[in-house]
Tab-separated table of C-alpha atoms in Angstrom:
chain	number	residue	atom	x	y	z
C	1	UNK	CA	-57.521	-25.332	20.973
C	2	UNK	CA	-57.834	-21.770	21.311
C	3	UNK	CA	-60.096	-19.457	19.448
C	4	UNK	CA	-57.457	-17.846	17.211
C	5	UNK	CA	-56.145	-21.506	16.169
C	6	UNK	CA	-59.866	-22.351	15.638
C	7	UNK	CA	-60.266	-19.249	13.286
C	8	UNK	CA	-56.990	-19.908	11.331
C	9	UNK	CA	-58.113	-23.602	10.512
C	10	UNK	CA	-61.756	-22.293	9.450
C	11	UNK	CA	-59.801	-19.624	7.271
C	12	UNK	CA	-57.391	-22.346	5.716
C	13	UNK	CA	-60.338	-24.831	4.994
C	14	UNK	CA	-62.302	-21.828	3.116
C	15	UNK	CA	-58.991	-21.061	0.996
C	16	UNK	CA	-58.623	-24.940	-0.022
C	17	UNK	CA	-62.569	-24.843	-0.914
C	18	UNK	CA	-62.007	-21.924	-2.992
C	19	UNK	CA	-58.723	-22.913	-4.964
C	20	UNK	CA	-60.479	-26.303	-5.778
C	21	UNK	CA	-63.642	-24.590	-6.779
C	22	UNK	CA	-61.269	-22.510	-8.822
C	23	UNK	CA	-59.479	-25.542	-10.580
C	24	UNK	CA	-63.003	-27.139	-10.952
C	25	UNK	CA	-64.394	-24.006	-12.897
C	26	UNK	CA	-60.924	-24.192	-14.893
C	27	UNK	CA	-61.506	-27.315	-16.347
C	28	UNK	CA	-64.952	-26.909	-16.838
C	29	UNK	CA	-65.777	-23.177	-18.023
C	30	UNK	CA	-68.725	-21.429	-16.796
C	31	UNK	CA	-70.706	-18.323	-17.777
C	32	UNK	CA	-69.601	-15.011	-16.352
C	33	UNK	CA	-72.919	-15.094	-13.883
C	34	UNK	CA	-71.528	-18.200	-12.726
C	35	UNK	CA	-68.114	-16.416	-11.787
C	36	UNK	CA	-69.854	-13.261	-10.118
C	37	UNK	CA	-71.969	-15.553	-7.966
C	38	UNK	CA	-69.061	-17.463	-6.679
C	39	UNK	CA	-67.333	-14.173	-5.802
C	40	UNK	CA	-70.465	-12.954	-3.957
C	41	UNK	CA	-70.226	-16.764	-2.066
C	42	UNK	CA	-66.879	-15.948	-1.586
C	43	UNK	CA	-67.647	-12.902	-0.130
C	44	UNK	CA	-70.312	-13.563	2.054
C	45	UNK	CA	-68.030	-16.677	3.740
C	46	UNK	CA	-65.425	-13.874	4.132
C	47	UNK	CA	-67.908	-11.370	5.988
C	48	UNK	CA	-69.200	-14.400	8.229
C	49	UNK	CA	-65.352	-15.384	8.781
C	50	UNK	CA	-64.829	-11.629	10.267
C	51	UNK	CA	-67.994	-11.585	12.334
C	52	UNK	CA	-66.879	-14.997	13.813
C	53	UNK	CA	-63.716	-13.433	14.540
C	54	UNK	CA	-65.346	-10.293	16.058
C	55	UNK	CA	-67.379	-12.451	18.429
C	56	UNK	CA	-64.389	-14.611	19.663
C	57	UNK	CA	-62.452	-11.366	20.152
C	58	UNK	CA	-65.539	-10.258	22.455
C	59	UNK	CA	-65.458	-13.704	24.215
C	60	UNK	CA	-61.615	-13.353	24.597
C	61	UNK	CA	-62.234	-9.531	26.501
C	62	UNK	CA	-65.074	-10.971	28.771
C	63	UNK	CA	-63.016	-13.823	29.563
C	64	UNK	CA	-60.155	-11.323	30.645
C	65	UNK	CA	-62.659	-9.118	32.410
C	66	UNK	CA	-64.047	-12.251	34.177
C	67	UNK	CA	-60.071	-13.508	35.122
C	68	UNK	CA	-59.636	-9.754	36.469
C	69	UNK	CA	-62.878	-10.256	38.517
C	70	UNK	CA	-61.798	-13.538	39.934
C	71	UNK	CA	-58.343	-12.161	40.940
C	72	UNK	CA	-59.850	-9.331	42.610
C	73	UNK	CA	-62.378	-11.489	44.459
C	74	UNK	CA	-59.110	-13.265	45.693
C	75	UNK	CA	-57.712	-10.414	46.930
C	76	UNK	CA	-60.727	-9.138	48.787
C	77	UNK	CA	-61.215	-12.378	50.332
C	78	UNK	CA	-57.890	-12.535	51.365
C	79	UNK	CA	-57.936	-9.132	53.068
C	80	UNK	CA	-61.624	-10.241	54.570
C	81	UNK	CA	-59.444	-13.270	56.545
C	82	UNK	CA	-56.474	-10.986	57.391
C	83	UNK	CA	-58.963	-8.528	59.007
C	84	UNK	CA	-60.834	-11.075	60.831
C	85	UNK	CA	-57.575	-12.591	61.862
C	86	UNK	CA	-56.982	-9.351	63.372
C	87	UNK	CA	-60.197	-8.797	65.051
C	88	UNK	CA	-59.896	-11.901	66.473
C	89	UNK	CA	-56.219	-11.322	67.829
C	90	UNK	CA	-57.690	-8.192	69.560
C	91	UNK	CA	-60.200	-9.758	71.298
C	92	UNK	CA	-57.878	-12.540	72.512
C	93	UNK	CA	-57.791	-13.342	76.415
C	94	UNK	CA	-54.613	-11.988	76.568
C	95	UNK	CA	-55.500	-8.219	75.391
C	96	UNK	CA	-58.180	-7.768	78.448
C	97	UNK	CA	-58.524	-3.736	77.348
C	98	UNK	CA	-60.682	-4.708	74.344
C	99	UNK	CA	-61.925	-7.891	75.939
C	100	UNK	CA	-63.607	-5.720	78.415
C	101	UNK	CA	-65.120	-3.231	75.944
C	102	UNK	CA	-66.749	-6.163	73.929
C	103	UNK	CA	-68.117	-7.683	77.556
C	104	UNK	CA	-69.251	-3.962	78.109
C	105	UNK	CA	-67.637	-4.124	81.444
C	106	UNK	CA	-65.248	-1.190	81.823
C	107	UNK	CA	-63.276	-0.797	85.201
C	108	UNK	CA	-63.245	1.991	86.805
C	109	UNK	CA	-59.357	2.101	88.071
C	110	UNK	CA	-56.546	-0.169	87.191
C	111	UNK	CA	-56.477	-1.061	90.864
C	112	UNK	CA	-60.160	-2.405	90.163
C	113	UNK	CA	-59.239	-4.087	87.262
C	114	UNK	CA	-56.342	-6.364	88.748
C	115	UNK	CA	-58.647	-7.083	91.673
C	116	UNK	CA	-61.153	-8.444	88.994
C	117	UNK	CA	-58.517	-10.287	86.832
C	118	UNK	CA	-54.896	-10.972	88.377
C	119	UNK	CA	-53.441	-12.346	85.373
C	120	UNK	CA	-53.460	-8.970	83.442
C	121	UNK	CA	-50.150	-7.458	82.290
C	122	UNK	CA	-49.155	-4.150	82.541
C	123	UNK	CA	-49.965	-1.848	79.208
C	124	UNK	CA	-52.698	0.576	78.312
C	125	UNK	CA	-56.144	0.104	78.877
C	126	UNK	CA	-59.969	1.998	78.945
C	127	UNK	CA	-61.151	2.527	81.971
C	128	UNK	CA	-64.080	5.087	83.572
C	129	UNK	CA	-63.761	6.097	86.946
C	130	UNK	CA	-67.033	8.063	86.825
C	131	UNK	CA	-69.038	5.234	86.303
C	132	UNK	CA	-69.895	3.109	82.756
C	133	UNK	CA	-72.650	4.514	81.112
C	134	UNK	CA	-72.729	7.968	82.848
C	135	UNK	CA	-70.794	11.082	82.757
C	136	UNK	CA	-67.762	11.373	80.243
C	137	UNK	CA	-66.376	8.710	78.285
C	138	UNK	CA	-63.748	6.371	79.380
C	139	UNK	CA	-60.077	7.104	79.411
C	140	UNK	CA	-57.001	5.404	78.096
C	141	UNK	CA	-54.318	5.070	80.627
C	142	UNK	CA	-51.443	3.180	81.711
C	143	UNK	CA	-51.611	0.762	84.136
C	144	UNK	CA	-48.953	-1.135	85.952
C	145	UNK	CA	-50.292	-3.875	87.198
C	146	UNK	CA	-47.751	-4.941	89.791
C	147	UNK	CA	-48.411	-1.625	91.576
C	148	UNK	CA	-51.869	-1.135	90.990
C	149	UNK	CA	-51.468	2.364	89.492
C	150	UNK	CA	-53.201	4.272	87.112
C	151	UNK	CA	-51.034	6.848	85.109
C	152	UNK	CA	-52.693	9.509	82.788
C	153	UNK	CA	-50.707	11.289	80.731
C	154	UNK	CA	-50.258	14.896	79.167
C	155	UNK	CA	-48.151	17.139	76.723
C	156	UNK	CA	-46.011	18.385	79.100
C	157	UNK	CA	-44.014	15.423	80.305
C	158	UNK	CA	-40.433	15.746	78.473
C	159	UNK	CA	-38.239	18.617	79.965
C	160	UNK	CA	-38.738	22.068	78.408
C	161	UNK	CA	-37.011	25.095	78.647
C	162	UNK	CA	-38.535	27.679	80.356
C	163	UNK	CA	-36.734	30.660	78.139
C	164	UNK	CA	-35.283	34.086	79.480
C	165	UNK	CA	-38.022	36.793	80.967
C	166	UNK	CA	-38.245	38.849	83.830
C	167	UNK	CA	-41.270	39.128	85.039
C	168	UNK	CA	-43.269	36.847	87.906
C	169	UNK	CA	-44.825	33.974	85.826
C	170	UNK	CA	-44.066	35.370	82.344
C	171	UNK	CA	-43.516	32.038	81.354
C	172	UNK	CA	-46.616	30.155	81.836
C	173	UNK	CA	-47.805	26.944	80.098
C	174	UNK	CA	-51.372	25.329	80.530
C	175	UNK	CA	-51.098	20.977	80.900
C	176	UNK	CA	-53.509	19.333	78.705
C	177	UNK	CA	-54.617	15.706	79.915
C	178	UNK	CA	-55.568	12.627	78.082
C	179	UNK	CA	-58.742	13.035	80.415
C	180	UNK	CA	-61.328	15.371	81.311
C	181	UNK	CA	-60.935	16.961	84.551
C	182	UNK	CA	-64.338	14.903	85.829
C	183	UNK	CA	-62.234	11.695	85.119
C	184	UNK	CA	-59.680	12.799	86.944
C	185	UNK	CA	-61.346	13.574	90.198
C	186	UNK	CA	-63.313	10.606	90.076
C	187	UNK	CA	-60.244	8.656	89.860
C	188	UNK	CA	-58.703	10.637	92.659
C	189	UNK	CA	-62.048	9.828	95.030
C	190	UNK	CA	-61.717	6.474	94.085
C	191	UNK	CA	-58.267	5.949	95.195
C	192	UNK	CA	-56.259	6.150	98.375
C	193	UNK	CA	-53.296	8.223	97.146
C	194	UNK	CA	-52.396	10.296	93.900
C	195	UNK	CA	-49.424	12.320	93.419
C	196	UNK	CA	-47.469	13.845	90.859
C	197	UNK	CA	-43.804	14.922	90.312
C	198	UNK	CA	-42.385	18.168	89.571
C	199	UNK	CA	-38.753	18.855	88.656
C	200	UNK	CA	-37.182	22.585	88.132
C	201	UNK	CA	-33.295	22.821	86.963
C	202	UNK	CA	-31.972	26.199	87.436
C	203	UNK	CA	-29.372	28.225	87.197
C	204	UNK	CA	-30.282	31.743	88.812
C	205	UNK	CA	-33.617	31.388	88.490
C	206	UNK	CA	-35.435	31.266	92.189
C	207	UNK	CA	-39.032	30.506	92.619
C	208	UNK	CA	-38.902	33.129	95.432
C	209	UNK	CA	-36.337	36.157	95.941
C	210	UNK	CA	-36.321	39.431	98.435
C	211	UNK	CA	-40.411	38.686	99.028
C	212	UNK	CA	-41.185	38.119	95.182
C	213	UNK	CA	-42.547	34.972	94.495
C	214	UNK	CA	-41.587	34.338	90.464
C	215	UNK	CA	-43.295	30.875	90.143
C	216	UNK	CA	-46.379	29.104	90.893
C	217	UNK	CA	-48.617	26.091	89.592
C	218	UNK	CA	-52.294	25.859	89.768
C	219	UNK	CA	-54.392	23.023	91.103
C	220	UNK	CA	-57.654	21.608	89.559
C	221	UNK	CA	-59.544	24.327	90.427
C	222	UNK	CA	-56.922	26.919	88.751
C	223	UNK	CA	-56.038	27.987	92.308
C	224	UNK	CA	-52.262	29.036	92.742
C	225	UNK	CA	-50.002	26.918	94.698
C	226	UNK	CA	-46.374	27.859	95.854
C	227	UNK	CA	-45.295	24.177	96.981
C	228	UNK	CA	-43.422	21.833	94.893
C	229	UNK	CA	-43.238	18.567	97.330
C	230	UNK	CA	-45.655	17.168	99.987
C	231	UNK	CA	-48.855	18.438	101.139
C	232	UNK	CA	-48.111	21.562	102.477
C	233	UNK	CA	-50.884	23.462	100.842
C	234	UNK	CA	-50.424	26.671	102.576
C	235	UNK	CA	-46.657	27.641	102.417
C	236	UNK	CA	-43.895	27.807	99.889
C	237	UNK	CA	-41.475	24.960	100.060
C	238	UNK	CA	-39.711	22.097	98.002
C	239	UNK	CA	-38.178	18.532	99.102
C	240	UNK	CA	-35.140	19.743	100.423
C	241	UNK	CA	-36.992	22.154	102.710
C	242	UNK	CA	-38.957	19.503	103.893
C	243	UNK	CA	-35.878	17.246	104.833
C	244	UNK	CA	-33.734	20.263	105.910
C	245	UNK	CA	-31.205	19.976	103.329
C	246	UNK	CA	-31.379	22.882	100.915
C	247	UNK	CA	-27.892	24.436	99.483
C	248	UNK	CA	-28.428	27.318	101.773
C	249	UNK	CA	-30.204	26.538	105.109
C	250	UNK	CA	-32.321	30.277	104.885
C	251	UNK	CA	-34.016	28.913	102.083
C	252	UNK	CA	-36.849	26.385	101.265
C	253	UNK	CA	-35.642	25.353	97.879
C	254	UNK	CA	-32.316	25.144	96.272
C	255	UNK	CA	-33.355	26.987	93.442
C	256	UNK	CA	-33.994	29.907	95.829
C	257	UNK	CA	-30.513	30.278	96.545
C	258	UNK	CA	-30.020	31.899	93.068
C	259	UNK	CA	-26.753	30.168	92.833
C	260	UNK	CA	-24.969	30.031	89.247
C	261	UNK	CA	-24.150	26.541	89.545
C	262	UNK	CA	-26.975	24.175	88.552
C	263	UNK	CA	-29.156	23.333	91.194
C	264	UNK	CA	-32.255	20.965	90.952
C	265	UNK	CA	-35.664	20.877	92.874
C	266	UNK	CA	-36.894	17.462	92.386
C	267	UNK	CA	-40.264	16.464	94.363
C	268	UNK	CA	-43.481	14.975	94.348
C	269	UNK	CA	-46.683	16.626	95.262
C	270	UNK	CA	-49.135	14.230	97.158
C	271	UNK	CA	-52.065	16.064	97.899
C	272	UNK	CA	-54.957	14.382	95.936
C	273	UNK	CA	-57.479	16.797	96.488
C	274	UNK	CA	-55.762	19.618	94.859
C	275	UNK	CA	-54.106	17.695	91.856
C	276	UNK	CA	-53.764	17.183	88.827
C	277	UNK	CA	-51.513	20.201	88.199
C	278	UNK	CA	-53.255	22.518	85.573
C	279	UNK	CA	-50.420	25.026	84.530
C	280	UNK	CA	-46.995	25.696	85.180
C	281	UNK	CA	-45.500	29.679	85.732
C	282	UNK	CA	-42.360	30.716	85.832
C	283	UNK	CA	-40.081	33.800	85.881
C	284	UNK	CA	-37.160	35.165	86.959
C	285	UNK	CA	-35.292	34.098	84.425
C	286	UNK	CA	-33.484	36.294	82.654
C	287	UNK	CA	-30.085	35.870	81.604
C	288	UNK	CA	-30.468	32.279	83.696
C	289	UNK	CA	-31.310	28.798	82.702
C	290	UNK	CA	-34.392	26.794	83.473
C	291	UNK	CA	-36.030	23.281	82.768
C	292	UNK	CA	-39.142	22.244	83.961
C	293	UNK	CA	-40.277	18.330	83.776
C	294	UNK	CA	-44.005	17.320	85.230
C	295	UNK	CA	-44.671	13.760	85.752
C	296	UNK	CA	-47.875	12.296	85.037
C	297	UNK	CA	-51.159	12.285	86.977
C	298	UNK	CA	-50.711	8.683	89.130
C	299	UNK	CA	-53.183	7.336	91.477
C	300	UNK	CA	-53.069	3.850	93.461
C	301	UNK	CA	-54.990	1.867	95.757
C	302	UNK	CA	-58.569	1.600	96.181
C	303	UNK	CA	-60.961	3.356	99.250
C	304	UNK	CA	-62.466	0.838	100.805
C	305	UNK	CA	-65.787	1.176	103.037
C	306	UNK	CA	-65.630	-0.584	106.345
C	307	UNK	CA	-68.752	-1.218	107.861
C	308	UNK	CA	-71.966	0.568	106.928
C	309	UNK	CA	-72.045	3.067	104.585
C	310	UNK	CA	-72.215	6.858	106.145
C	311	UNK	CA	-72.355	8.830	102.948
C	312	UNK	CA	-73.490	8.688	99.037
C	313	UNK	CA	-69.770	8.817	98.318
C	314	UNK	CA	-69.271	5.477	100.156
C	315	UNK	CA	-72.051	4.000	98.059
C	316	UNK	CA	-70.298	5.355	95.288
C	317	UNK	CA	-67.266	3.815	95.985
C	318	UNK	CA	-68.773	0.400	96.777
C	319	UNK	CA	-70.316	0.656	93.088
C	320	UNK	CA	-73.760	1.870	93.416
C	321	UNK	CA	-74.712	3.443	89.940
C	322	UNK	CA	-78.871	4.066	90.960
C	323	UNK	CA	-79.844	7.449	92.068
C	324	UNK	CA	-82.274	7.829	94.146
C	325	UNK	CA	-83.268	7.683	98.207
C	326	UNK	CA	-80.602	5.356	100.058
C	327	UNK	CA	-80.301	5.013	104.081
C	328	UNK	CA	-77.282	5.235	105.043
C	329	UNK	CA	-75.741	5.414	109.359
C	330	UNK	CA	-74.983	8.874	110.464
C	331	UNK	CA	-73.208	9.783	113.733
C	332	UNK	CA	-75.632	8.098	115.914
C	333	UNK	CA	-78.533	7.294	113.821
C	334	UNK	CA	-79.551	5.900	110.351
C	335	UNK	CA	-80.310	8.963	107.911
C	336	UNK	CA	-82.002	8.890	104.839
C	337	UNK	CA	-79.956	10.594	101.911
C	338	UNK	CA	-80.951	11.287	98.152
C	339	UNK	CA	-77.955	10.554	95.918
C	340	UNK	CA	-77.266	11.273	92.293
C	341	UNK	CA	-74.837	8.826	91.061
C	342	UNK	CA	-75.042	10.926	87.591
C	343	UNK	CA	-72.794	13.208	89.330
C	344	UNK	CA	-69.281	12.459	91.193
C	345	UNK	CA	-68.636	13.556	94.789
C	346	UNK	CA	-67.239	16.830	93.993
C	347	UNK	CA	-70.471	17.934	92.039
C	348	UNK	CA	-72.955	20.204	93.690
C	349	UNK	CA	-76.001	17.950	94.602
C	350	UNK	CA	-74.342	14.735	94.577
C	351	UNK	CA	-75.906	14.032	98.084
C	352	UNK	CA	-78.814	15.709	99.701
C	353	UNK	CA	-79.898	14.868	103.127
C	354	UNK	CA	-83.265	13.843	103.636
C	355	UNK	CA	-83.892	12.962	107.264
C	356	UNK	CA	-83.881	10.263	110.086
C	357	UNK	CA	-84.731	6.549	109.790
C	358	UNK	CA	-86.562	5.480	112.895
C	359	UNK	CA	-84.462	2.075	113.113
C	360	UNK	CA	-84.102	-0.076	116.441
C	361	UNK	CA	-82.270	-3.256	116.526
C	362	UNK	CA	-85.138	-4.276	118.756
C	363	UNK	CA	-88.103	-3.004	120.392
C	364	UNK	CA	-87.524	-1.989	123.954
C	365	UNK	CA	-90.995	-0.547	125.689
C	366	UNK	CA	-92.410	-1.508	129.259
C	367	UNK	CA	-95.736	-0.803	131.294
C	368	UNK	CA	-96.212	-1.997	135.058
C	369	UNK	CA	-98.294	-1.546	137.766
C	370	UNK	CA	-98.880	-2.163	141.568
C	371	UNK	CA	-101.191	-3.693	143.478
C	372	UNK	CA	-100.458	-3.089	147.199
C	373	UNK	CA	-99.774	0.081	149.042
C	374	UNK	CA	-95.924	1.131	148.982
C	375	UNK	CA	-94.407	3.690	151.702
C	376	UNK	CA	-90.750	2.574	151.860
C	377	UNK	CA	-88.228	5.018	151.213
C	378	UNK	CA	-84.774	5.366	149.532
C	379	UNK	CA	-85.968	2.007	147.771
C	380	UNK	CA	-86.697	1.090	144.572
C	381	UNK	CA	-90.394	0.619	143.946
C	382	UNK	CA	-91.220	-2.804	142.944
C	383	UNK	CA	-94.121	-3.919	140.866
C	384	UNK	CA	-96.641	-6.711	140.740
C	385	UNK	CA	-98.063	-6.382	137.201
C	386	UNK	CA	-96.572	-6.085	133.640
C	387	UNK	CA	-98.963	-5.130	130.928
C	388	UNK	CA	-96.335	-4.821	128.445
C	389	UNK	CA	-92.466	-5.902	128.926
C	390	UNK	CA	-91.103	-5.967	125.497
C	391	UNK	CA	-87.358	-6.232	125.347
C	392	UNK	CA	-87.478	-7.798	128.967
C	393	UNK	CA	-85.595	-4.644	129.905
C	394	UNK	CA	-87.822	-4.090	133.177
C	395	UNK	CA	-87.364	-6.381	136.181
C	396	UNK	CA	-90.644	-5.974	138.176
C	397	UNK	CA	-89.076	-7.264	141.301
C	398	UNK	CA	-86.308	-5.000	141.613
C	399	UNK	CA	-88.134	-1.962	139.617
C	400	UNK	CA	-85.203	-1.694	137.895
C	401	UNK	CA	-85.228	-0.827	134.207
C	402	UNK	CA	-81.720	-1.447	132.484
C	403	UNK	CA	-80.981	0.224	128.951
C	404	UNK	CA	-80.142	-2.591	126.299
C	405	UNK	CA	-78.733	-0.213	124.313
C	406	UNK	CA	-77.611	3.466	123.847
C	407	UNK	CA	-80.375	5.963	122.765
C	408	UNK	CA	-82.843	8.505	123.833
C	409	UNK	CA	-85.370	6.821	126.198
C	410	UNK	CA	-89.092	8.287	127.563
C	411	UNK	CA	-90.354	7.862	131.053
C	412	UNK	CA	-93.492	8.269	132.646
C	413	UNK	CA	-94.544	7.933	136.310
C	414	UNK	CA	-97.962	8.399	137.851
C	415	UNK	CA	-99.829	7.392	141.320
C	416	UNK	CA	-102.125	8.183	143.990
C	417	UNK	CA	-101.078	9.581	147.594
C	418	UNK	CA	-102.994	8.751	150.524
C	419	UNK	CA	-102.784	11.402	153.177
C	420	UNK	CA	-104.180	11.050	156.917
C	421	UNK	CA	-106.692	13.598	158.574
C	422	UNK	CA	-104.140	16.199	159.439
C	423	UNK	CA	-106.572	19.524	160.266
C	424	UNK	CA	-104.105	22.588	159.426
C	425	UNK	CA	-100.496	20.695	159.147
C	426	UNK	CA	-99.037	19.811	155.761
C	427	UNK	CA	-98.484	16.403	154.719
C	428	UNK	CA	-96.438	15.597	151.598
C	429	UNK	CA	-94.992	12.580	149.614
C	430	UNK	CA	-92.157	13.015	146.712
C	431	UNK	CA	-91.155	9.941	144.333
C	432	UNK	CA	-87.984	10.581	142.655
C	433	UNK	CA	-86.409	9.076	139.550
C	434	UNK	CA	-82.819	7.810	139.687
C	435	UNK	CA	-80.493	6.626	137.208
C	436	UNK	CA	-77.586	4.818	138.331
C	437	UNK	CA	-78.367	5.715	141.737
C	438	UNK	CA	-78.218	9.685	141.020
C	439	UNK	CA	-81.444	11.384	140.758
C	440	UNK	CA	-82.451	13.108	137.713
C	441	UNK	CA	-86.490	13.542	138.250
C	442	UNK	CA	-88.645	14.333	141.155
C	443	UNK	CA	-92.305	14.680	141.193
C	444	UNK	CA	-94.185	15.572	144.617
C	445	UNK	CA	-97.533	16.435	146.318
C	446	UNK	CA	-98.547	17.847	149.359
C	447	UNK	CA	-101.955	19.061	151.421
C	448	UNK	CA	-103.279	20.648	154.186
C	449	UNK	CA	-106.615	20.192	155.962
C	450	UNK	CA	-107.128	16.777	154.389
C	451	UNK	CA	-109.707	14.370	155.386
C	452	UNK	CA	-108.959	10.693	156.006
C	453	UNK	CA	-107.842	8.518	153.216
C	454	UNK	CA	-107.831	11.444	150.934
C	455	UNK	CA	-105.943	10.458	147.824
C	456	UNK	CA	-103.936	13.302	145.677
C	457	UNK	CA	-102.442	12.413	142.299
C	458	UNK	CA	-98.599	12.618	141.725
C	459	UNK	CA	-96.589	12.008	138.606
C	460	UNK	CA	-93.352	12.484	136.876
C	461	UNK	CA	-92.223	12.427	133.182
C	462	UNK	CA	-88.480	12.584	132.023
C	463	UNK	CA	-86.812	12.143	128.483
C	464	UNK	CA	-82.783	10.701	129.004
C	465	UNK	CA	-80.191	9.713	126.987
C	466	UNK	CA	-78.929	6.326	128.279
C	467	UNK	CA	-75.890	4.250	127.566
C	468	UNK	CA	-76.260	0.372	127.294
C	469	UNK	CA	-76.339	-1.157	130.876
C	470	UNK	CA	-77.734	2.148	132.633
C	471	UNK	CA	-80.306	1.652	135.057
C	472	UNK	CA	-83.425	3.529	135.912
C	473	UNK	CA	-85.603	3.118	139.251
C	474	UNK	CA	-88.025	4.918	141.250
C	475	UNK	CA	-88.188	5.595	145.041
C	476	UNK	CA	-89.491	7.623	147.561
C	477	UNK	CA	-87.082	10.369	148.686
C	478	UNK	CA	-89.756	11.800	151.265
C	479	UNK	CA	-92.904	10.960	153.097
C	480	UNK	CA	-95.127	12.520	156.044
C	481	UNK	CA	-96.144	9.660	158.627
C	482	UNK	CA	-98.855	7.618	157.746
C	483	UNK	CA	-99.080	8.633	153.742
C	484	UNK	CA	-97.823	6.099	151.224
C	485	UNK	CA	-98.703	5.111	147.936
C	486	UNK	CA	-102.290	3.787	147.339
C	487	UNK	CA	-102.942	0.584	145.521
C	488	UNK	CA	-105.077	-2.261	145.735
C	489	UNK	CA	-105.557	-5.529	143.499
C	490	UNK	CA	-108.572	-4.548	141.945
C	491	UNK	CA	-107.986	-1.079	141.207
C	492	UNK	CA	-104.184	-0.271	140.208
C	493	UNK	CA	-103.262	3.391	141.053
C	494	UNK	CA	-99.380	3.438	140.579
C	495	UNK	CA	-98.099	3.141	136.717
C	496	UNK	CA	-94.499	3.570	135.454
C	497	UNK	CA	-94.107	2.971	131.443
C	498	UNK	CA	-91.187	3.734	129.519
C	499	UNK	CA	-89.660	3.201	125.787
C	500	UNK	CA	-86.889	3.892	123.673
C	501	UNK	CA	-87.501	7.136	121.489
C	502	UNK	CA	-84.261	6.661	119.231
C	503	UNK	CA	-81.458	3.982	119.249
C	504	UNK	CA	-77.866	5.331	118.486
C	505	UNK	CA	-76.417	2.573	116.464
C	506	UNK	CA	-72.452	3.791	116.192
C	507	UNK	CA	-71.842	0.739	117.472
């Protein structure tokens, strides 16, 4: 039963009681005081009924508020469920772009993304060419996963009317991309190729005419460029000039003919080192028709590093992100460089050369001696004692050293020459150093008025660049009668030593 029904029932009961009381009073007459008392009681009851009725109204209002609150909570709960459902959908495995963001791993290019997950579909993705956590914020690009291309859009993609103006470059429009110049430069450094199409529809609106240049575009550094296709960064040309099929053989662009009929120059600029186009400039269009269309900046492929990294750029392309000292392969030797990976390769200070690193694939050095006299000419000097022969490049019996690898080597020879008694006559002995049979060094000594068995020192030093397999040896090339290299078992006088100073690691 509702509160209103209860109130009505109570009011009816009170009236019945009052009527009964009135009738009883008529049957048994009372004094006026009793009548007044009865009226007071009735008034009190009516006041209590009014109060009760007000309380019921308040309760009804509170009930309505509670019902409204419940309804609002139900709506809020339904909204939260819908929001949660959308969030779950947004990080579904089919939406790899948002999933990568959730996992805090963002690919640097679309090519890297497809290499990491071959199931990705073409569409819009977040990438971060200059490195996640460094430099500029990630950029939103279109990825063609079937081609592995990354496309950056801009505000000049639709066909745009140049209008009528006579002066050179009187129409000038800046191109605003959905990416920073830093991110686009990083994308180009990571990609094998980048390109951008430029289409110009013209009627009596030449790029160049009578030696006057009316139109050009600006590259990523703001430099003026006059080629509209290919990679010819120095001259003025269009695709028909490259293909040698322009409407007029004497021109390099169809529009340069200044013909009244509609002409089109449609080409693709493919020099990634000057792209993207940052501004388009056209002129000479008075009483003419001219419309330009600029394609997106698009890159594809992935620059690969084969063999040992040769620079900070190679390390950056591989994926290194920690700045500091790194060893890279120089022209012939390992070099130490400082790489600042908070920058991109085109930034000043990205790589600082420190010096060379003394790296040898294996140690090579020897020290040998003789124990007996020797006087044979034009014959490799053999040795009997090996103090050191690390790498086994020195053959004592043949007296020949064979270079195990290309590099710079140092050699030193010293000995004692025994001369006979000569009086006033001169005696001599010469030892030469040979490389593959050709003399490359010579040490000599000579004396006069010698005494019997006079000992005279002789020495020879040389630093040579050798290829792998080159041979070095010593031999006596000239000698006086009865002279010889002096040695005996307990007193070694002839010494030959050598080692590799710097190894060439190009191979």
